[in-house]
PDB file of C-alpha atoms in Angstrom:
ATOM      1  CA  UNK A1352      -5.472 -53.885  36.787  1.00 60.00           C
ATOM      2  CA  UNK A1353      -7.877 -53.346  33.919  1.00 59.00           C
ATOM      3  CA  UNK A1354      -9.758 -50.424  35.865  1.00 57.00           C
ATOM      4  CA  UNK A1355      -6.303 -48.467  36.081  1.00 56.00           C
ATOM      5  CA  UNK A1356      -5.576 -48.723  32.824  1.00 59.00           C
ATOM      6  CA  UNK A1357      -9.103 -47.204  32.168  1.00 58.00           C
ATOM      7  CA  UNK A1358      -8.687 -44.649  34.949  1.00 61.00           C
ATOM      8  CA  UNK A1359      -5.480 -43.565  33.430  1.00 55.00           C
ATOM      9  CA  UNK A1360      -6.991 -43.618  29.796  1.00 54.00           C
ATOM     10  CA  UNK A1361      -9.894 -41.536  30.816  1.00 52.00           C
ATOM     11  CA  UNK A1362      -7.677 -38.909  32.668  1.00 54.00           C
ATOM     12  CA  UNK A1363      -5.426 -38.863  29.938  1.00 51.00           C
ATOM     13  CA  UNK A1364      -8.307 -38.279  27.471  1.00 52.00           C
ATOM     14  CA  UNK A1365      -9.793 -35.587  29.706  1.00 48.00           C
ATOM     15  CA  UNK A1366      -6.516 -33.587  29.975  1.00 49.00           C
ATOM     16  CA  UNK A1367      -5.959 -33.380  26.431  1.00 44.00           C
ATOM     17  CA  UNK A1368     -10.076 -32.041  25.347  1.00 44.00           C
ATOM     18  CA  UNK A1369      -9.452 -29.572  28.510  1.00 44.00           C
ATOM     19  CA  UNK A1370      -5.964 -28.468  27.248  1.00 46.00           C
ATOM     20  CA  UNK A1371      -6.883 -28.294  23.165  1.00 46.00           C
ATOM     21  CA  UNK A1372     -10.419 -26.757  24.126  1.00 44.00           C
ATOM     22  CA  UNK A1373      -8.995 -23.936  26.110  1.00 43.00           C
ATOM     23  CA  UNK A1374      -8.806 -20.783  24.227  1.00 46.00           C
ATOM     24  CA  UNK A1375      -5.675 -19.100  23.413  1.00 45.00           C
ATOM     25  CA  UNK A1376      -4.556 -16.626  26.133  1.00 44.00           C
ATOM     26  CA  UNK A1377      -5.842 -12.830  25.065  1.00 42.00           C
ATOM     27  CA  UNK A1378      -3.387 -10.334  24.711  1.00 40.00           C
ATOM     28  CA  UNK A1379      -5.708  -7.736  25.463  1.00 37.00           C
ATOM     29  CA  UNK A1380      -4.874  -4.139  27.289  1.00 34.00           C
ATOM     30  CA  UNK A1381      -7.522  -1.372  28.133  1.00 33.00           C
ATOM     31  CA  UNK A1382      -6.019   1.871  28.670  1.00 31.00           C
ATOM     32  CA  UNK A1383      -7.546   5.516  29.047  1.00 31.00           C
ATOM     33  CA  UNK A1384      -5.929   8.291  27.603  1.00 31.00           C
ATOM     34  CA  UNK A1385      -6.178  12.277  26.720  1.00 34.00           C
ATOM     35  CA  UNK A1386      -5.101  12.451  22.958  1.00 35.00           C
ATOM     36  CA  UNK A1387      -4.644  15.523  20.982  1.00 38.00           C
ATOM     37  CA  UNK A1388      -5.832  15.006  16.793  1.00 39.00           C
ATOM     38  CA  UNK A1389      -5.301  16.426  13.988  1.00 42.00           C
ATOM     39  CA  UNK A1390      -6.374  15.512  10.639  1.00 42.00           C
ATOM     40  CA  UNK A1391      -4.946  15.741   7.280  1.00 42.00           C
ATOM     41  CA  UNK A1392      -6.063  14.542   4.001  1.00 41.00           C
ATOM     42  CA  UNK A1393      -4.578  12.465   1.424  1.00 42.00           C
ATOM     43  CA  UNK A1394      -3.166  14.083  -1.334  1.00 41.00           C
ATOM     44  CA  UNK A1395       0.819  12.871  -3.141  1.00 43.00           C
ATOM     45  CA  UNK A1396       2.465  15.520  -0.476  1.00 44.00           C
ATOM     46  CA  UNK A1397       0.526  16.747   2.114  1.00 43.00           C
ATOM     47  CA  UNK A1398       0.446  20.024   3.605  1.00 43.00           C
ATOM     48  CA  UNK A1399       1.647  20.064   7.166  1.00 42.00           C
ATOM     49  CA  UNK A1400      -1.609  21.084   9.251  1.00 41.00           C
ATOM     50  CA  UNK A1401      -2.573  24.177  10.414  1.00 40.00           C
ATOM     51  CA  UNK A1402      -1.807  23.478  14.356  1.00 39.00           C
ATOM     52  CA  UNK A1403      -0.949  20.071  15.966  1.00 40.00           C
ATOM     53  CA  UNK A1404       0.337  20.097  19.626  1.00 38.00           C
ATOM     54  CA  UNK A1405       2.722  17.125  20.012  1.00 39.00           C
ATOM     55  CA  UNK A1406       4.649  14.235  18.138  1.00 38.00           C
ATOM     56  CA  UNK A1407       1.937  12.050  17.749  1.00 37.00           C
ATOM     57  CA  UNK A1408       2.833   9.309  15.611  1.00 39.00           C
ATOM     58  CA  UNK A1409      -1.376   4.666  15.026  1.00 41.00           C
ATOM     59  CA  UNK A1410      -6.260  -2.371  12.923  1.00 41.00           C
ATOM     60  CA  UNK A1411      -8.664  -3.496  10.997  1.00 41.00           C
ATOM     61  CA  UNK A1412      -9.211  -7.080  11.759  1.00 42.00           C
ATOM     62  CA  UNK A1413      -7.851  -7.364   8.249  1.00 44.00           C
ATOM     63  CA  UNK A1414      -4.475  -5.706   8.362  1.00 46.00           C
ATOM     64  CA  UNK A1415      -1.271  -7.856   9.572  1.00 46.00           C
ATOM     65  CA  UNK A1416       1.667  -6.668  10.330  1.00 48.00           C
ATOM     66  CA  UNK A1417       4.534  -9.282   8.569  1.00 45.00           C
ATOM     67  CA  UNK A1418       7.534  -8.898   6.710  1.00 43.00           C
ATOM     68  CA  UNK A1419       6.449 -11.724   4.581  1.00 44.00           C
ATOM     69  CA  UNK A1420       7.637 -12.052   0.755  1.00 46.00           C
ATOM     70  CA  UNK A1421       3.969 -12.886  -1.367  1.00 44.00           C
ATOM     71  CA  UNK A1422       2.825 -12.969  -5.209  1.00 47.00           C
ATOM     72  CA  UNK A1423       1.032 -10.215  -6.041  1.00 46.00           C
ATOM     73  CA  UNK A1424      -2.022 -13.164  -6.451  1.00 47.00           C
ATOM     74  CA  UNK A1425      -1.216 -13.308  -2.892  1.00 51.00           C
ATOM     75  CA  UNK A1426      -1.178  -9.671  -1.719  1.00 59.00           C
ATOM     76  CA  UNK A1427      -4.020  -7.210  -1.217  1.00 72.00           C
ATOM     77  CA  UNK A1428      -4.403  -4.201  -3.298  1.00 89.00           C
ATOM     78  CA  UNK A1429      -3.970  -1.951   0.243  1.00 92.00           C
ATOM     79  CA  UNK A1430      -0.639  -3.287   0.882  1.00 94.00           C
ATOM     80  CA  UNK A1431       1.875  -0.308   2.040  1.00 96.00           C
ATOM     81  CA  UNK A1432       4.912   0.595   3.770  1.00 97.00           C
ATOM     82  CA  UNK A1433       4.454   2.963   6.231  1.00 98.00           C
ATOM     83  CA  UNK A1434       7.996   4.795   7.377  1.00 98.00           C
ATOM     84  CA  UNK A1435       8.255   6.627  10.408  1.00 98.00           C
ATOM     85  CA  UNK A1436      10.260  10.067   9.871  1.00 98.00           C
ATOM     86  CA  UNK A1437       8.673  12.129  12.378  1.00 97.00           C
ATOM     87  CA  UNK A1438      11.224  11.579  15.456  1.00 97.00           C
ATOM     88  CA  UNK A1439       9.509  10.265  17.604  1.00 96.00           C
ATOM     89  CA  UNK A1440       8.917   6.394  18.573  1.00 98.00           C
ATOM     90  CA  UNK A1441       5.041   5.498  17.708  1.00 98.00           C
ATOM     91  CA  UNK A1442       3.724   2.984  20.316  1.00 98.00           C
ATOM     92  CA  UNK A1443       0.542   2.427  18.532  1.00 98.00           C
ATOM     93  CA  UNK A1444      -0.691   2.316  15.212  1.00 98.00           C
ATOM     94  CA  UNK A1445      -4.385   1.967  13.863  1.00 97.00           C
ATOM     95  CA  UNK A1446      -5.769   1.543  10.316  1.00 96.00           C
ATOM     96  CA  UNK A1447      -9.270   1.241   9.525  1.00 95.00           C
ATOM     97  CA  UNK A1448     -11.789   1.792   6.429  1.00 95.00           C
ATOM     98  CA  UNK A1449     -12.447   5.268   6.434  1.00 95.00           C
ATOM     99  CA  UNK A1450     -16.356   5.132   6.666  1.00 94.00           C
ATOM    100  CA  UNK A1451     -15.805   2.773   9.946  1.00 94.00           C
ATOM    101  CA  UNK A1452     -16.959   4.102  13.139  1.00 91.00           C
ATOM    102  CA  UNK A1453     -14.416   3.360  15.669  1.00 94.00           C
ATOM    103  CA  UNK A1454     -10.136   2.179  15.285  1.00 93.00           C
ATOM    104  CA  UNK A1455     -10.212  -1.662  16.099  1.00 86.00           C
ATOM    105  CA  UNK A1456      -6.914  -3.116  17.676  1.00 93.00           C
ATOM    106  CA  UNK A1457      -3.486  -1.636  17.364  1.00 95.00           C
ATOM    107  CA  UNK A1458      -1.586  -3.226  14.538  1.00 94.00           C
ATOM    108  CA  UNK A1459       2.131  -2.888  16.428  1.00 96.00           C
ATOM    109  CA  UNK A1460       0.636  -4.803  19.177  1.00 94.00           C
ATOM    110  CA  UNK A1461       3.292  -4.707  22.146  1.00 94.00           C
ATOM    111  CA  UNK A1462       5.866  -3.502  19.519  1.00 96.00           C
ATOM    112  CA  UNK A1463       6.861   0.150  18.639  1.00 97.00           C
ATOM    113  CA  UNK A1464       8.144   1.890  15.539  1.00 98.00           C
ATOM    114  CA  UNK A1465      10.890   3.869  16.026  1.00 98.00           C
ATOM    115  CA  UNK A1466      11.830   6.918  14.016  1.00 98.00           C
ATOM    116  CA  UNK A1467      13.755   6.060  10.965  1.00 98.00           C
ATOM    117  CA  UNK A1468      12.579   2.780  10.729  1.00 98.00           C
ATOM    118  CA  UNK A1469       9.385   1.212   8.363  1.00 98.00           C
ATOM    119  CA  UNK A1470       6.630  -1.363   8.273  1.00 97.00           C
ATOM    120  CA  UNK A1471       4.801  -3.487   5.790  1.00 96.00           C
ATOM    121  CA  UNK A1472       1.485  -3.071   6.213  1.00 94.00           C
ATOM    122  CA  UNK A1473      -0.733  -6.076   4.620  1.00 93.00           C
ATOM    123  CA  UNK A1474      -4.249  -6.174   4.461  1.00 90.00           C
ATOM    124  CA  UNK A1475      -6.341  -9.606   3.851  1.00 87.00           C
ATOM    125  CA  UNK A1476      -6.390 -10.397  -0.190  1.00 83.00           C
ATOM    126  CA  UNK A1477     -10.248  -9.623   0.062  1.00 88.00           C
ATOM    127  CA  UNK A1478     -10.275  -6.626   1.787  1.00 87.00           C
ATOM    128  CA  UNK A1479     -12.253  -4.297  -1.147  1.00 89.00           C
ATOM    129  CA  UNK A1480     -12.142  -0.911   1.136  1.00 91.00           C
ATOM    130  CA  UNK A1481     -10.230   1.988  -1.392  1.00 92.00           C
ATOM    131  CA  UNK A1482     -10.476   4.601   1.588  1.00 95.00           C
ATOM    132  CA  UNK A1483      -8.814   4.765   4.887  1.00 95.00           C
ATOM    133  CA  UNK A1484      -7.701   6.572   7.878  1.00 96.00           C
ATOM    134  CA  UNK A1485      -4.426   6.266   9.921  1.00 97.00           C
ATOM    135  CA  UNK A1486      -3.793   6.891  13.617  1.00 97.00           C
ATOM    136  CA  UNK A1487      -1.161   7.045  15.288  1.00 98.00           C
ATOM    137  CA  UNK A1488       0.448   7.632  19.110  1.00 97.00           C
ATOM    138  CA  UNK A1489       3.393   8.436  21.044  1.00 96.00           C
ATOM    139  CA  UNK A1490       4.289   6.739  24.297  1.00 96.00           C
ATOM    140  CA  UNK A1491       2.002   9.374  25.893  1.00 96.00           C
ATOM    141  CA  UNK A1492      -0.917   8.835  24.032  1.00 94.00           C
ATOM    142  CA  UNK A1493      -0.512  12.057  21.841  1.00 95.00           C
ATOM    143  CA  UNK A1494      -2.176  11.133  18.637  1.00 95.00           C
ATOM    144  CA  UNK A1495      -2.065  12.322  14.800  1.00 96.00           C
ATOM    145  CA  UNK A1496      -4.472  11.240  12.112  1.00 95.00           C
ATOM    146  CA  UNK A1497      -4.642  11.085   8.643  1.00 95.00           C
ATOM    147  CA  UNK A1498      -7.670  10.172   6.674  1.00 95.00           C
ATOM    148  CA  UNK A1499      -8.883   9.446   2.885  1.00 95.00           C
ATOM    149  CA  UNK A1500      -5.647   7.291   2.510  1.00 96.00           C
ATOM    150  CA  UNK A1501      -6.693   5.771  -0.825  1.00 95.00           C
ATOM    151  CA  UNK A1502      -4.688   2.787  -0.356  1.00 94.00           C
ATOM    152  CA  UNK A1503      -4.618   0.988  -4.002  1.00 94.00           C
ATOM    153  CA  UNK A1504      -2.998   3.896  -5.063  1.00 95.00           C
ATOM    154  CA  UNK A1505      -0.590   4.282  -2.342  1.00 96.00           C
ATOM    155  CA  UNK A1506       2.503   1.929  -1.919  1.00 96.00           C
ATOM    156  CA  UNK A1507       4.671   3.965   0.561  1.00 98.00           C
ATOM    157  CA  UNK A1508       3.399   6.299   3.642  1.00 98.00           C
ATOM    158  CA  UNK A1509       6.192   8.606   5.214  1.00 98.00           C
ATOM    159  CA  UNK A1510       5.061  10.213   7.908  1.00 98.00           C
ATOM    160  CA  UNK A1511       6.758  13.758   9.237  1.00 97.00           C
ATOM    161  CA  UNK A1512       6.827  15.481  12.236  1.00 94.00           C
ATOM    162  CA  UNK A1513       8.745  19.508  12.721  1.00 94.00           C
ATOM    163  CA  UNK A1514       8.168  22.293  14.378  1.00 94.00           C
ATOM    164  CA  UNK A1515       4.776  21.217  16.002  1.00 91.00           C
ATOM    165  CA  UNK A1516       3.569  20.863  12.025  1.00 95.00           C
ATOM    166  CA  UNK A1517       2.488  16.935  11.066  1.00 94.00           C
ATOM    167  CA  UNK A1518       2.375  15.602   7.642  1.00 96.00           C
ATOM    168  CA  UNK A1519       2.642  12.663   5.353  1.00 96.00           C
ATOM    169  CA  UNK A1520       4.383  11.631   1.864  1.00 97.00           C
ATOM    170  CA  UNK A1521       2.529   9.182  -0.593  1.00 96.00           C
ATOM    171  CA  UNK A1522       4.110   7.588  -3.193  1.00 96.00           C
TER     172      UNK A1522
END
């Protein structure tokens, strides 16, 4: 009887180390697409660009994408809403320092951001970058950019999209 109830304590004991030392599943996609870019620089209205092809409306491992209410003790100086105006849904979304060298993960994840609608953007309280660029794509993997967002000075992106011409308010 005793050797049971150690049998069933040790399995018991091994199935909860296995199930709290398994990692989290990954929510990880790897996709190859053609994307057309064009870039645009901050300034309080931006000048549509000279020629984009397509409605492109795009993670630092610092940005989050909540609708959570914080003290300004709480929230980063890079904090912004970005509002989609362009007409077209953006499927993917990226945000990185502008001196880094490649676009990290997509901030909307498996979610989209349809035209019309907005995003809080919040960054980690630490982050200290001033500069950065902004990507983003269309379900076909059309892409726009924007770079030299200076951040701390910007609370509110809208980004535009007519008549093959992309550009972005700043307030």
């Amino acid at each position: 009887m005793k050797k049971q109830i150690i049998i069933g304590g040790l399995a018991a004991m091994l199935l909860v180390v296995t199930a709290c030392s398994s990692p989290a599943p990954a929510n990880k996609t790897s996709t190859t697409t053609n994307t057309t870019t064009t870039s645009t620089s901050n300034t309080n209205k931006t000048n549509p660009p000279a020629n984009s092809n397509n409605a492109a409306p795009a993670n630092t491992n610092q940005t989050t994408n909540t609708s959570e209410t914080k003290t300004d003790a709480q929230t980063a100086k890079q904090d912004f809403t970005l509002v989609n105006a362009t007409g077209v849904e953006i499927h993917s979304l990226y945000i990185t320092p502008h001196e880094a060298k490649d676009w990290q993960e997509d901030i909307l994840g498996r979610d989209t951001l349809p035209s019309g609608e907005s995003v809080d953007i919040k960054f980690h309280r630490n982050e200290k970058a001033a500069m950065w660029d902004l990507r983003v794509e269309d379900k076909d993997g059309n892409s726009i950019e924007w770079e030299n967002l200076n951040l701390p000075e910007i609370s509110k992106v809208t980004l535009h999209y007519k008549d093959g011409k992309a550009w972005a308010d700043t307030e």
